[in-house]
Amino acid sequence: MPDQAPRGETPTRSPRASLRTSVVWEVLKEAIDRRAEATGSPVLDILDTGGGSGSFAVPLGRLGHRVTVVDPSPNALFALERRAAEAGVADRVRGVQGDVHGLFEVVEPGKYDAVLCHGVLEYVDDPAEGVRNAVDALRPGGALSLLAAGLGGAVVARALAGHFAEAHRALGDPAGRWGEGDPVPRRFTAEQLTELARSAGAEPGAVHGVRVFADLVPGALVDTQPGALDSLLALEAAAAELPAFHSVATQLHVLARKPG
């Protein structure tokens, strides 16, 4: 999601980026708009943990919000700085080196209207602590956006690739891993991700499946068939909210709220 259109419009993205982020972006933007309306302020303070080079932070900055990105990678933060400058939001988007476990060494608790925790929980030593810190960073009534790898999507992908033993292993593995060569340390079910939010003191709301079909459809079909991308995006959006498809999504998105 490298570029952001004017407020109320869908950001301009490459086809592949659209398939990866469109569902999450629409859900997140609606939540942030609701928060802005509830607070009476058009400018919110947003924290993006593990936000990397700013695929969400920069578009949020272009909507006028103040965004702090916490990421352990100096290279990612350098790319974020360059990206924010090119987008004209360097005054609204800043990067800080750190991680979700040591979050309050670099930011203050209770200061943010929304916290993004995308692609983080798969890799941290203690996902429960990471979510607790994300919730503690929120102001009362603030929004929490969790995005993590889904177990079912990995099982389906391995099976369709003919790696049946690996699919079986992932299905029964406590961390959802298909083998020693699996690059993802941990995967989640929708129930597990929702419980992490609830146990951290947040009120879970909408759950969406992300990339239900996108990773299974041949890229050549999407790139060459007229209208295929738009049709696939529409299908992804329709399936994302249906619980029946959460179990086969590549990623799972949980939107939660801190009481107050």
Backbone as a ProteinNet text record, in pm:
[ID]
protein_1_A
[PRIMARY]
MPDQAPRGETPTRSPRASLRTSVVWEVLKEAIDRRAEATGSPVLDILDTGGGSGSFAVPLGRLGHRVTVVDPSPNALFALERRAAEAGVADRVRGVQGDVHGLFEVVEPGKYDAVLCHGVLEYVDDPAEGVRNAVDALRPGGALSLLAAGLGGAVVARALAGHFAEAHRALGDPAGRWGEGDPVPRRFTAEQLTELARSAGAEPGAVHGVRVFADLVPGALVDTQPGALDSLLALEAAAAELPAFHSVATQLHVLARKPG
[TERTIARY]
83.4	0	87.3	164.7	263	208.3	95.2	43.3	-98	-129.4	-259.9	-338.5	-460.8	-548.9	-608	-679.8	-743.7	-836.3	-864.4	-945.2	-1077.5	-1110.5	-1236	-1220.3	-1104.8	-1083.1	-987.9	-986.4	-899.3	-757.7	-655	-518.2	-477.4	-386	-333.1	-225.2	-237.6	-144.1	-111.9	0.6	29.1	-69.8	-94	-188.1	-156.1	-30.8	5.7	-16.5	18.9	-2.5	-151.3	-232.5	-376.8	-430.4	-384.8	-431.2	-388	-273.4	-221.5	-287.3	-325	-360.1	-499.3	-571.7	-696.1	-797.7	-817.3	-916.1	-875.4	-749.2	-702.7	-713.5	-674.1	-677.6	-819.3	-915.3	-1052.6	-1106.5	-1081.2	-1127.7	-1059.3	-929.3	-852.4	-894.8	-911.6	-949.8	-1086.8	-1180.4	-1312.3	-1301.3	-1218.9	-1201.5	-1138.8	-1041.6	-975.6	-1069.5	-1149.5	-1248.9	-1349.9	-1391.1	-1484.6	-1420	-1295.1	-1224	-1210.1	-1178.3	-1167.9	-1301.4	-1409.6	-1541.5	-1575.3	-1539.8	-1570.6	-1492.3	-1367.9	-1285.4	-1307.7	-1368.8	-1388.8	-1262.5	-1160.8	-1034.1	-1004.1	-975.4	-942.8	-801.3	-720.1	-581.1	-562.3	-528.7	-508.5	-360.6	-327.8	-193.7	-198.6	-118.6	-122.1	16.4	20.1	144.5	143.4	249.1	261.4	381.5	354.8	463.7	506.1	635.4	683.8	642.3	627.1	572.5	667.8	793.8	889	902.7	891.3	914.9	792.5	682.5	570.1	458.1	432.9	326.8	189	171.4	48.4	71.5	187.7	213.8	209.1	269.5	274	134	52.5	-84.5	-163.9	-144	-212.3	-163.4	-34.9	18.1	-42.1	-65.9	-125.3	-272.2	-332.4	-468.1	-466.3	-346.2	-333.1	-300.9	-286.1	-260.5	-111.9	-81.5	56	86.1	189.1	217.8	360.9	372.5	503.1	522.1	630.6	663.2	776.1	753.9	857.9	898.5	1026.2	1074.8	1219.8	1259.1	1397	1500.7	1457.5	1551.1	1590.4	1718	1762.5	1737.7	1754.7	1733.4	1587.6	1495.4	1353.5	1320.5	1377.9	1350.3	1408.8	1523.4	1580.6	1487.8	1435.8	1342.1	1214.3	1170.8	1052.8	1076.1	1190.7	1222.4	1219.9	1281	1283.9	1142.5	1066.2	931.1	841.1	853.6	772.3	808.2	937.5	980.1	926.1	932.9	882.9	732.4	661.2	516.2	475.1	572.3	542.4	484.3	514.7	457.9	567.5	687.6	798.2	771	686.8	654.2	548.4	486.6	380.2	413.7	515.8	552.3	697.3	717.7	853.2	881.3	1007.2	1047.4	1133.6	1117.1	1195.3	1241.5	1368.2	1417.2	1376.8	1316.7	1272.3	1182.7	1121.8	1029.8	915.4	819.3	697.9	724	826	856	913.8	998.2	1054.5	986.5	858.8	785.9	796.9	783.9	778.3	915.6	1016.7	1148.8	1162.3	1072.5	1084.2	958.1	843.2	721.3	651.3	558.5	484.2	357.5	319.8	192.9	73.2	-38.5	-164.1	-171.3	-96.8	-88	-142.9	-197.5	-230.7	-379	-432.8	-572.1	-588.3	-482.3	-485	-344.7	-339	-211	-222.5	-125.4	-117.7	-11.4	-45.1	50.1	36.8	102.9	88	215.8	202.2	317.3	423.3	380.4	472	459.9	339.1	316	373.3	389.7	448.3	593.3	660.8	805.6	853.3	768.3	812.5	815.1	894.4	906.3	777.2	706.8	586.7	474.5	391.3	283.6	188	160.5	68.4	123	252.7	313.5	309.4	334.4	330.5	194.2	88.7	-46.3	-78.9	-36.5	-59.8	5.3	127.3	194.4	121.2	73.1	-1	-127.2	-197.7	-319.4	-284.1	-177.1	-137	-93.2	-54.3	-15.5	-136.3	-255.4	-376.7	-437.1	-499.2	-590.2	-720.2	-795.3	-926.9	-1012.1	-1072.1	-1152.8	-1075	-943.1	-858.8	-873.7	-830.3	-846.3	-716.3	-728.1	-614.8	-634.4	-533.5	-537.7	-430.8	-474.3	-382.7	-389.6	-275	-267.6	-158.1	-193	-94.9	-121.3	-20.9	-30.9	-135.5	-216.4	-321.2	-275	-311.8	-273.8	-333.2	-463.6	-531.7	-477.5	-442	-388.3	-259.6	-174.9	-49.4	-73.5	-168.5	-199.6	-250.9	-342.8	-398.4	-289.4	-204.8	-99.8	-2.4	37.2	129.9	63.7	-63.1	-133.2	-147.4	-183.6	-201.2	-69.1	40.2	172.5	222.1	142.2	180.2	262.1	280	358.5	262.7	208	101.8	150.1	269	322.8	347	395.2	417.5	286	184.8	53.3	-0.4	16.8	-29.5	45.3	173.8	254.2	210.1	188.9	144.9	11	-74.6	-207.4	-200.6	-101.9	-92.6	13.4	90.8	198.9	144.1	185.4	133.8	157.8	266.2	296.2	249.9	191.9	144.9	255.1	368.6	482.5	481.6	522.5	520.1	653.1	758.3	886.4	998.7	1119.4	1235.2	1264.9	1229.2	1254.7	1147.6	1047.2	937.3	990.5	978.2	1031.7	945.3	824.9	734.9	736.9	779.7	791.4	658.3	551	424.8	307.4	198.2	74.1	-42.6	-154.6	-267.1	-398	-492	-630.8	-701	-820.1	-896	-927.4	-956.6	-989.2	-868.4	-751.6	-631.4	-600.1	-612.8	-582.2	-683.5	-809.5	-913.5	-890.2	-850.9	-826.5	-706.4	-604.9	-491.6	-537.2	-622.7	-674.2	-756.9	-844.2	-932.5	-852.1	-753.8	-673	-588.8	-559.9	-481.9	-568.2	-699	-787.3	-860.4	-853.3	-925.1	-1054.1	-1146	-1273.2	-1266.8	-1253.4	-1244.3	-1372	-1353.7	-1466.5	-1461.4	-1448.6	-1451.8	-1327.8	-1349.5	-1242.1	-1253.7	-1142.2	-1142.6	-1034.1	-1067.5	-969.1	-903.7	-773.2	-697.5	-624	-633.5	-572.9	-629.5	-760.9	-827.9	-800	-810.7	-791.1	-665.4	-618.9	-513.3	-387.3	-349.3	-226.3	-244.3	-367.5	-395.7	-419.6	-448.8	-478.1	-347.5	-327.9	-205.3	-187.2	-65.9	-38.3	-61.1	-31.5	-48.7	-194.1	-285.8	-428	-467.4	-422	-456.1	-394.2	-271.9	-199.8	-244.7	-302.1	-330.5	-479.1	-564.3	-706.7	-771.2	-837.4	-901.4	-1005	-991.8	-1088	-1068.1	-966.6	-947.7	-909.7	-823.4	-779.4	-896.4	-977.1	-1090.8	-1189.5	-1211.8	-1303.6	-1249.4	-1118.2	-1057.7	-1060.1	-1034.9	-1042.8	-1183.8	-1284.4	-1423.1	-1455.2	-1403	-1424.3	-1356.5	-1234.4	-1163.4	-1241	-1292	-1366.9	-1493.3	-1561.9	-1685.3	-1658.7	-1550.9	-1520.1	-1457	-1394.2	-1316.5	-1399.4	-1525.6	-1608.3	-1678.4	-1671.9	-1745.6	-1660.7	-1707.9	-1630	-1587.2	-1666.6	-1632.7	-1498.7	-1456.9	-1332.6	-1213.7	-1237.9	-1127.5	-1028	-1078.4	-992.2	-898.3	-914	-825	-753.3	-763.4	-698.7	-549.1	-471	-326.7	-295.1	-373.1	-356.9	-492.9	-489.1	-610.1	-596.7	-703.8	-704.3	-812.3	-773.4	-866.3	-862.7	-978.9	-992.8	-1053.6	-989.5	-1036.5	-1036.3	-1096.4	-1108.7	-1073.1	-999.3	-971.2	-1089.8	-1144.3	-1261.8	-1233	-1339.3	-1324.8	-1386
-118.7	0	124.2	149.9	255.8	394.9	413.5	548.5	558	674.3	694.8	798.9	764.7	857.8	954.8	1059	1151.9	1081.2	1148.6	1090.7	1038.5	915	854.9	768.2	771.6	690.9	575.5	478.8	364	399.3	359.4	390.9	324	388	332.3	230.7	108.3	2.3	-76.9	-146.5	-242.8	-357.4	-434	-545.4	-641.5	-680	-774.1	-713.8	-587.1	-522.3	-512.9	-488.6	-481.3	-612.3	-723.5	-854.2	-880.5	-828.8	-855	-767.7	-645.2	-548.8	-488.3	-511	-436.4	-459	-584.4	-612	-544.9	-559.3	-501.8	-350.4	-290.8	-144.7	-91.7	-151.6	-101.2	-112.9	-226.3	-244.7	-145.7	-131.4	-41.2	103.7	145.1	284	315.8	223.7	246.3	260.3	176.8	184.8	317.2	363	489.4	606.9	599.7	705.3	711.3	594.1	590.9	650.9	618.7	672.1	823.6	873.1	1017.9	1086.6	1025.4	1082.4	1080.3	970.5	957.8	1058.1	1085.5	1177.8	1323.2	1342.9	1478.3	1539.8	1456.5	1506.8	1439.9	1518.1	1458.4	1402	1433.6	1387.6	1296.2	1171.1	1072.5	1039	985.6	933.4	782	731.5	590.4	530.2	409.3	336.5	212.8	194.5	78.6	-2.9	-111.4	-195.3	-292.6	-298.9	-382	-328.6	-197.7	-135.5	-127.2	-165.1	-173.5	-44.1	-57.1	57.1	145.5	115.1	208	180.2	53.7	23.1	65.9	69.5	124.5	263.8	286.7	413.6	533	519.8	632.7	669.2	572.4	607.6	671.1	622.8	683.5	826.6	848.1	983.9	1074.7	1021.4	1102.3	1132.9	1057	1091.2	1200.9	1240.8	1349.7	1306.5	1176.2	1127.5	1129.2	1133.3	1123.2	976	923.1	780.4	758.2	673.4	630.7	484.4	455	318.2	267.7	155	90.3	-37.3	-47.2	-164	-189.7	-317.7	-346.3	-328.8	-314.3	-311.7	-169.4	-133.6	-1.3	19.3	-86.1	-73.7	-41	-107.8	-79.8	63.6	110.5	246.6	349.3	317.4	407.1	414.7	299.2	297.3	372.8	361	435.6	585.9	630.7	773.7	824.7	748.9	788.8	788.4	685.3	672.8	785.4	817.3	925	1059.5	1081.2	1206.5	1217.4	1107.6	1109.4	1133.4	1086.5	1103.5	1236.8	1314.4	1445	1439.1	1329.7	1316.2	1296.8	1343.3	1326.1	1393.1	1495.1	1563.6	1489.5	1387.2	1314.1	1167.3	1115.4	975.2	967.4	904.7	891.7	747.4	708.2	572.6	569.4	463.9	444	299.5	278	140.8	75.5	-42.2	-114.4	-229.2	-296.6	-404.8	-405.9	-494.2	-492.4	-538.8	-620.1	-664.2	-550.4	-469.7	-355.3	-225.6	-233.9	-121.1	6	-7.3	112.9	166	109	169.7	280.9	279.2	377.4	461.7	419.1	499.1	497.4	590.2	599	514.6	452.4	378.3	472.3	422.3	495	622.6	631.5	757.7	748.3	632.1	613.3	579.5	633.2	607.8	476.7	429	301.1	242.3	110.6	38.9	-73	-76	-182.5	-282	-408.7	-515.6	-617	-589	-666.9	-744.8	-876.1	-957.9	-961.1	-948.6	-944.2	-1069.1	-1109.8	-1215.8	-1350.3	-1370.3	-1494.7	-1510.3	-1398.5	-1401	-1369.7	-1316.2	-1279.3	-1401.8	-1392.8	-1504.3	-1527.2	-1419.3	-1429.4	-1345.9	-1405.6	-1329.5	-1264.5	-1333.2	-1277.3	-1147	-1143.6	-1021.2	-911.5	-948.7	-850.5	-785.1	-865.4	-809.1	-725.3	-769.1	-688.4	-551.4	-548	-419.8	-332.5	-394.2	-317.9	-257.6	-334.5	-282.9	-174.2	-193.7	-93.9	37.7	33	155.7	239.1	177.8	245.3	336.7	442.8	520.5	443	470.9	406.8	432.5	326.1	338.2	323.8	307.3	297	163.2	160.7	43.1	-35.3	-167.5	-257.7	-339.2	-340	-414.7	-522.1	-648.6	-762.8	-834.8	-859.8	-935.5	-1038.9	-1166.9	-1273.3	-1387.5	-1471.8	-1585.9	-1684.8	-1735.8	-1831.1	-1974.6	-2060.4	-2200.6	-2269.7	-2253.7	-2325.9	-2295	-2169.2	-2131.9	-2205.1	-2223.4	-2294.6	-2441.8	-2501.5	-2642.8	-2663.4	-2578.3	-2590.2	-2569.7	-2470.2	-2440.6	-2557	-2618.3	-2731.6	-2850.5	-2873.1	-2986.2	-2966.3	-2846.4	-2820.3	-2826.4	-2805.4	-2815.5	-2960.2	-3052.1	-3192.5	-3236.5	-3146.9	-3180.2	-3225.4	-3342.1	-3388	-3415.7	-3470.9	-3497.9	-3367.4	-3265.3	-3135.7	-3071.7	-3083.9	-3030.9	-3098.9	-3229.5	-3306.3	-3263.3	-3242.8	-3201	-3064.1	-2970.4	-2837.2	-2843.4	-2931.6	-2944.3	-2984.9	-3067.9	-3115.3	-3047.8	-2959.1	-2893.7	-2780.6	-2770.2	-2664.2	-2523.8	-2505.8	-2374.1	-2362.5	-2468.8	-2464.1	-2467.1	-2526.8	-2531.2	-2661.7	-2654.6	-2774	-2848.6	-2792.8	-2861.9	-2769.9	-2824.4	-2745.9	-2631.2	-2648.8	-2544.1	-2437.5	-2446.9	-2348.6	-2214.4	-2109.2	-1978.6	-1904.2	-1953.3	-1886.1	-1962.3	-1899.8	-1970.4	-2009.4	-1939.5	-1962.7	-1916.9	-1993.6	-1953.6	-1965.2	-1902.6	-1892.1	-1933.2	-1973.1	-1984.2	-1854.5	-1833.5	-1712.9	-1711.2	-1827.7	-1835.9	-1798.7	-1844.5	-1811.9	-1663.1	-1603.4	-1460.9	-1376.8	-1416.3	-1345.2	-1356.9	-1474.9	-1495.5	-1414.9	-1398.9	-1314.8	-1170.8	-1119.7	-983.9	-975.6	-1072.8	-1072.3	-1083.6	-1171.6	-1191.1	-1068.6	-988.5	-866.7	-749.6	-771.7	-666.8	-589.3	-636.6	-570.8	-646	-577.4	-638.3	-673.3	-803.3	-840.4	-806.3	-759.6	-728.6	-812.4	-745.9	-815.4	-901.7	-1018.4	-1107.2	-1122.7	-1108.2	-1120.2	-1217.4	-1297.6	-1379.8	-1298.6	-1303.1	-1224.2	-1319.3	-1291.1	-1376.1	-1518	-1525.8	-1655.3	-1728.6	-1655.7	-1715.7	-1666.9	-1548.7	-1481.9	-1564.9	-1638.6	-1716.5	-1848.6	-1882.4	-2008.9	-1991.8	-1869.4	-1841.5	-1817.5	-1881.2	-1857.8	-1710.7	-1661	-1520.5	-1481.6	-1571.1	-1540.1	-1510.9	-1578.5	-1555.3	-1414.9	-1376.1	-1243.3	-1134	-1157.6	-1053.2	-1038.6	-1144.1	-1140.5	-1136.9	-1185.3	-1188.3	-1053.2	-990.2	-860.7	-869.6	-778.7	-772.1	-874.7	-962.4	-1069.5	-1014.8	-914.3	-860.2	-800.2	-718.7	-656.1	-761.3	-864.5	-970.3	-1047.1	-1071.7	-1143.1	-1058.8	-929.8	-840.3	-839.3	-836.2	-838.2	-969.6	-1079.5	-1209.9	-1216.1	-1166	-1163.6	-1082.8	-967.8	-883.4	-952.9	-1023.2	-1092.3	-1209.7	-1283.4	-1401.7	-1366.8	-1250.4	-1215.8	-1217.5	-1176.4	-1165.4	-1295.3	-1395.7	-1519.5	-1616	-1655.6	-1744.7	-1873.6	-1922.1	-2047.3	-2039.8	-1920.3	-1905.5	-1865.1	-1832.5	-1795.7	-1910.1	-2031.8	-2148	-2180	-2116.5	-2143.3	-2017.7	-1909.3	-1784.4	-1788.9	-1726	-1717.3	-1633.8	-1527.1	-1443.2	-1419.8	-1384.2	-1352.2	-1214	-1137.8	-1001.9	-991	-944.7	-922.5	-775.1	-714.6	-576.4	-577.4	-510.2	-508.9	-364.9	-348.2	-214.4	-221.9	-121.4	-112.3	-47.7	-110.7	-52.9	85.8	163.3	295.9	403.8
0	0	0	-103.9	-101.3	-111.6	-173.6	-194.1	-141	-92.1	-32.9	-111.8	-146.4	-215.4	-115.8	-161.9	-70.9	25.7	136.5	243.2	187.9	228.1	184.3	61.9	-1.5	-120.3	-88.4	-178.1	-161	-203.7	-125	-163.7	-293.4	-364.2	-487.5	-453.2	-504.8	-471.9	-596.9	-592.4	-697.9	-685	-792.7	-783.4	-671	-655.6	-550.7	-412.8	-395.3	-266.3	-234.8	-336.6	-315	-260.7	-316.2	-270.1	-127.4	-88.1	45.4	151.1	116.1	219.7	210.9	102.6	82	193.2	234.4	338.6	469.2	507.8	633.9	629.8	518.1	508.8	525.4	459.3	467.1	608.9	675.1	812.7	906.5	889.8	975.7	957.2	834.1	808.4	868.2	856.6	916.7	1067.9	1130.4	1275.4	1317	1240.7	1273.2	1249.8	1144.9	1121.6	1236.5	1286	1399.4	1524.8	1545.3	1661	1651	1532.3	1513.1	1540.9	1496	1521	1669.6	1737.3	1880	1964.3	1924.8	2001.7	1962	1846.2	1796.9	1740.8	1717.6	1664.8	1531.3	1427.5	1297.9	1292.4	1392	1394.6	1515	1488.1	1593.1	1608.8	1725.7	1750.6	1732.6	1639.4	1602.4	1619.6	1676.7	1695.6	1607.4	1530.1	1441.7	1487.8	1562.3	1611.5	1501	1476.4	1366.1	1231.1	1222.3	1101.8	984.9	1005.3	894.9	816.5	685	596.5	578.5	650.3	651.7	556.3	522.6	427.1	477.5	608.7	665.5	722.7	781.3	848.8	754.3	638	544.8	493.4	450.1	412.5	526.9	648.9	763.2	785.3	764.4	773.5	668.6	551.4	445	472.3	560.9	605.4	710.5	754.5	850.2	990.9	1016.5	1151.2	1184.4	1315.1	1363.5	1390.8	1326	1334.9	1383.6	1484.9	1534.7	1498.6	1429.8	1392	1480.9	1547.9	1628.2	1556.3	1523	1448.8	1488.6	1497.6	1538	1428.1	1303.6	1191.2	1151.7	1163.1	1117.8	968.6	890.2	746.1	715	785.3	763.8	803.4	912.6	957.9	862.4	802.7	701.7	580.4	538.3	425.9	461.3	585.6	630.5	620	666	660.9	517.4	428.3	287.3	227.3	259.8	206.2	256.2	384.9	441.5	378.4	354.4	292	150	75.4	-62	-66.4	36.2	41.1	101.9	148.7	206.8	346.7	420.7	556	660.5	631.4	725.1	858.5	859.4	984.5	1066.2	1007	1076.9	1103.2	1037.3	1053.1	1100.6	1215.8	1268.1	1305.6	1295.8	1328.8	1452.8	1533.8	1655	1658.2	1686.5	1691.5	1822.9	1812.9	1931.2	1888.8	1987.1	1955.4	2055.3	2031.5	2111.8	2254.5	2277.4	2413.9	2498.1	2437.1	2507.9	2468.6	2442.1	2383.3	2465.8	2597.8	2680.3	2718.8	2658.1	2663.8	2560	2460.2	2350.9	2330.4	2384	2373.9	2509.6	2529	2654.9	2648.9	2760.2	2762.6	2765.2	2716.6	2725.2	2644.5	2534.3	2459.6	2317.5	2278.5	2137.5	2117.4	2008.7	1972.6	1897.4	1836.1	1764.7	1767.5	1782	1776.9	1674.5	1582.7	1483.9	1528	1523.4	1553.4	1440.6	1330	1206.8	1176.6	1161.4	1126.9	1235.2	1360.4	1474.6	1560.8	1590.4	1688.2	1644.8	1515.3	1466.2	1510	1538.2	1554.8	1696.3	1781.3	1915.9	2007.1	2114	2207.7	2285.2	2316.5	2399.3	2337.8	2252.1	2189	2288.8	2400.2	2499.4	2557.3	2586.3	2637.6	2531.8	2407.3	2300.2	2287.2	2295.2	2285	2408	2526.1	2647.3	2633.8	2584.7	2566.9	2466.1	2358	2257.1	2317.5	2399.4	2464	2565	2640	2739.5	2674.9	2548.3	2478.3	2436.7	2440.8	2394.7	2500.4	2453.6	2537.1	2554.1	2660	2672.2	2547.8	2496.3	2375.7	2247	2259.6	2140.5	2069	1942.9	1857.5	1846.9	1853.2	1837	1710.3	1624	1499	1501.7	1508.9	1509.7	1375.9	1316.3	1191.3	1206.1	1185.9	1204.3	1107.5	1090.4	1000.2	1049.5	956.3	989.3	969.9	1061.4	1054	931.7	912.2	805	667.8	643	512.2	480.5	581.7	559.5	530.7	602	580.2	437.7	393.8	259.2	153.8	174.4	76.9	62	174.7	166.5	97.9	128.1	66.6	-83.8	-127.2	-269.6	-345.3	-273.3	-336.1	-339.1	-285.9	-286.7	-167.6	-69.9	49.8	160.3	143.4	231.4	373.6	386.7	520.5	595.8	524.3	588.2	628.9	543.6	578	703	709.6	826	951.7	936.4	1052	1102.9	1013	1054.4	1126.5	1078.6	1137.3	1284.3	1319	1455.6	1540	1479.5	1552.7	1639.6	1767.3	1855.3	1801.3	1726.4	1669.3	1524.5	1469.5	1332	1228.2	1261.7	1168.8	1091.4	964.2	881	876.1	937.6	938.5	980.4	985.8	1028.3	932.5	807	709.3	702.4	784.4	784.5	832.6	752	791.8	893.8	919.5	1013.4	1145.8	1254.3	1382.2	1446.1	1410.8	1480.9	1395.9	1400.1	1332	1429.5	1392.8	1484.5	1417.7	1499.4	1457	1495.1	1440.7	1475.8	1624.8	1680	1822.3	1908.7	1869.7	1947.1	1942.9	1826.5	1813.1	1890.5	1885	1959.4	2109.7	2154.5	2297.3	2345.3	2262	2298.5	2325.3	2239.4	2259	2386.5	2407.3	2524.5	2654.1	2655.9	2775.6	2809.4	2708.8	2730.6	2776.2	2785	2833.9	2727.1	2602.9	2493.8	2464	2400.4	2360.9	2212.5	2178.9	2037.5	1961.9	1839.5	1753.1	1628	1515.7	1387.2	1365.7	1306.3	1263.4	1112.4	1043.4	897.9	851.9	753.5	686.2	575.4	567	469.7	375.6	246.3	143.2	152.2	145.5	145.1	14.5	-96.6	-228.6	-299	-262.8	-340.3	-354.6	-249.9	-256.3	-329.5	-362.4	-429.9	-579.7	-621.1	-762.1	-839	-952.3	-1030.4	-1064.8	-1041.6	-1067.4	-1211.7	-1305.1	-1446.1	-1478.7	-1411.7	-1436.7	-1392.6	-1275.4	-1223.3	-1308.9	-1355.2	-1428.1	-1573.3	-1630	-1773.7	-1808.9	-1721.8	-1753.5	-1723.8	-1820.1	-1797	-1684.4	-1588.6	-1479	-1370.1	-1385.9	-1287.8	-1150.6	-1147.3	-1019	-942.1	-1009.3	-941.4	-892	-972.2	-931.2	-811.1	-812.1	-700.5	-573	-586.9	-470.8	-413.1	-499.5	-453	-382.7	-436.4	-374.1	-237.9	-229.6	-101.9	2.1	-37.4	55.8	103.5	13.5	50.5	142.9	118	198	331.5	339.7	458.8	586.4	577.2	696.3	733.5	647.8	672.2	755.1	872.9	959.5	891.4	796.8	729.7	657.2	617.7	541.9	629.3	757	844.9	860.2	855.6	881.2	765.2	650.8	537.3	489.8	564.2	524.9	553.2	467.7	489.1	612.2	633.6	751.2	815.9	943.7	1018.6	1078.2	1069.7	1123.1	1229.5	1346.6	1456.5	1493.6	1496.1	1539.4	1679.2	1772.1	1910	1961.8	2079	2139.1	2285.5	2333.3	2475.3	2544.6	2647	2714.7	2771.3	2780.5	2840.1	2754.7
[MASK]
++++++++++++++++++++++++++++++++++++++++++++++++++++++++++++++++++++++++++++++++++++++++++++++++++++++++++++++++++++++++++++++++++++++++++++++++++++++++++++++++++++++++++++++++++++++++++++++++++++++++++++++++++++++++++++++++++++++++++++++++++++++++++++++++++++

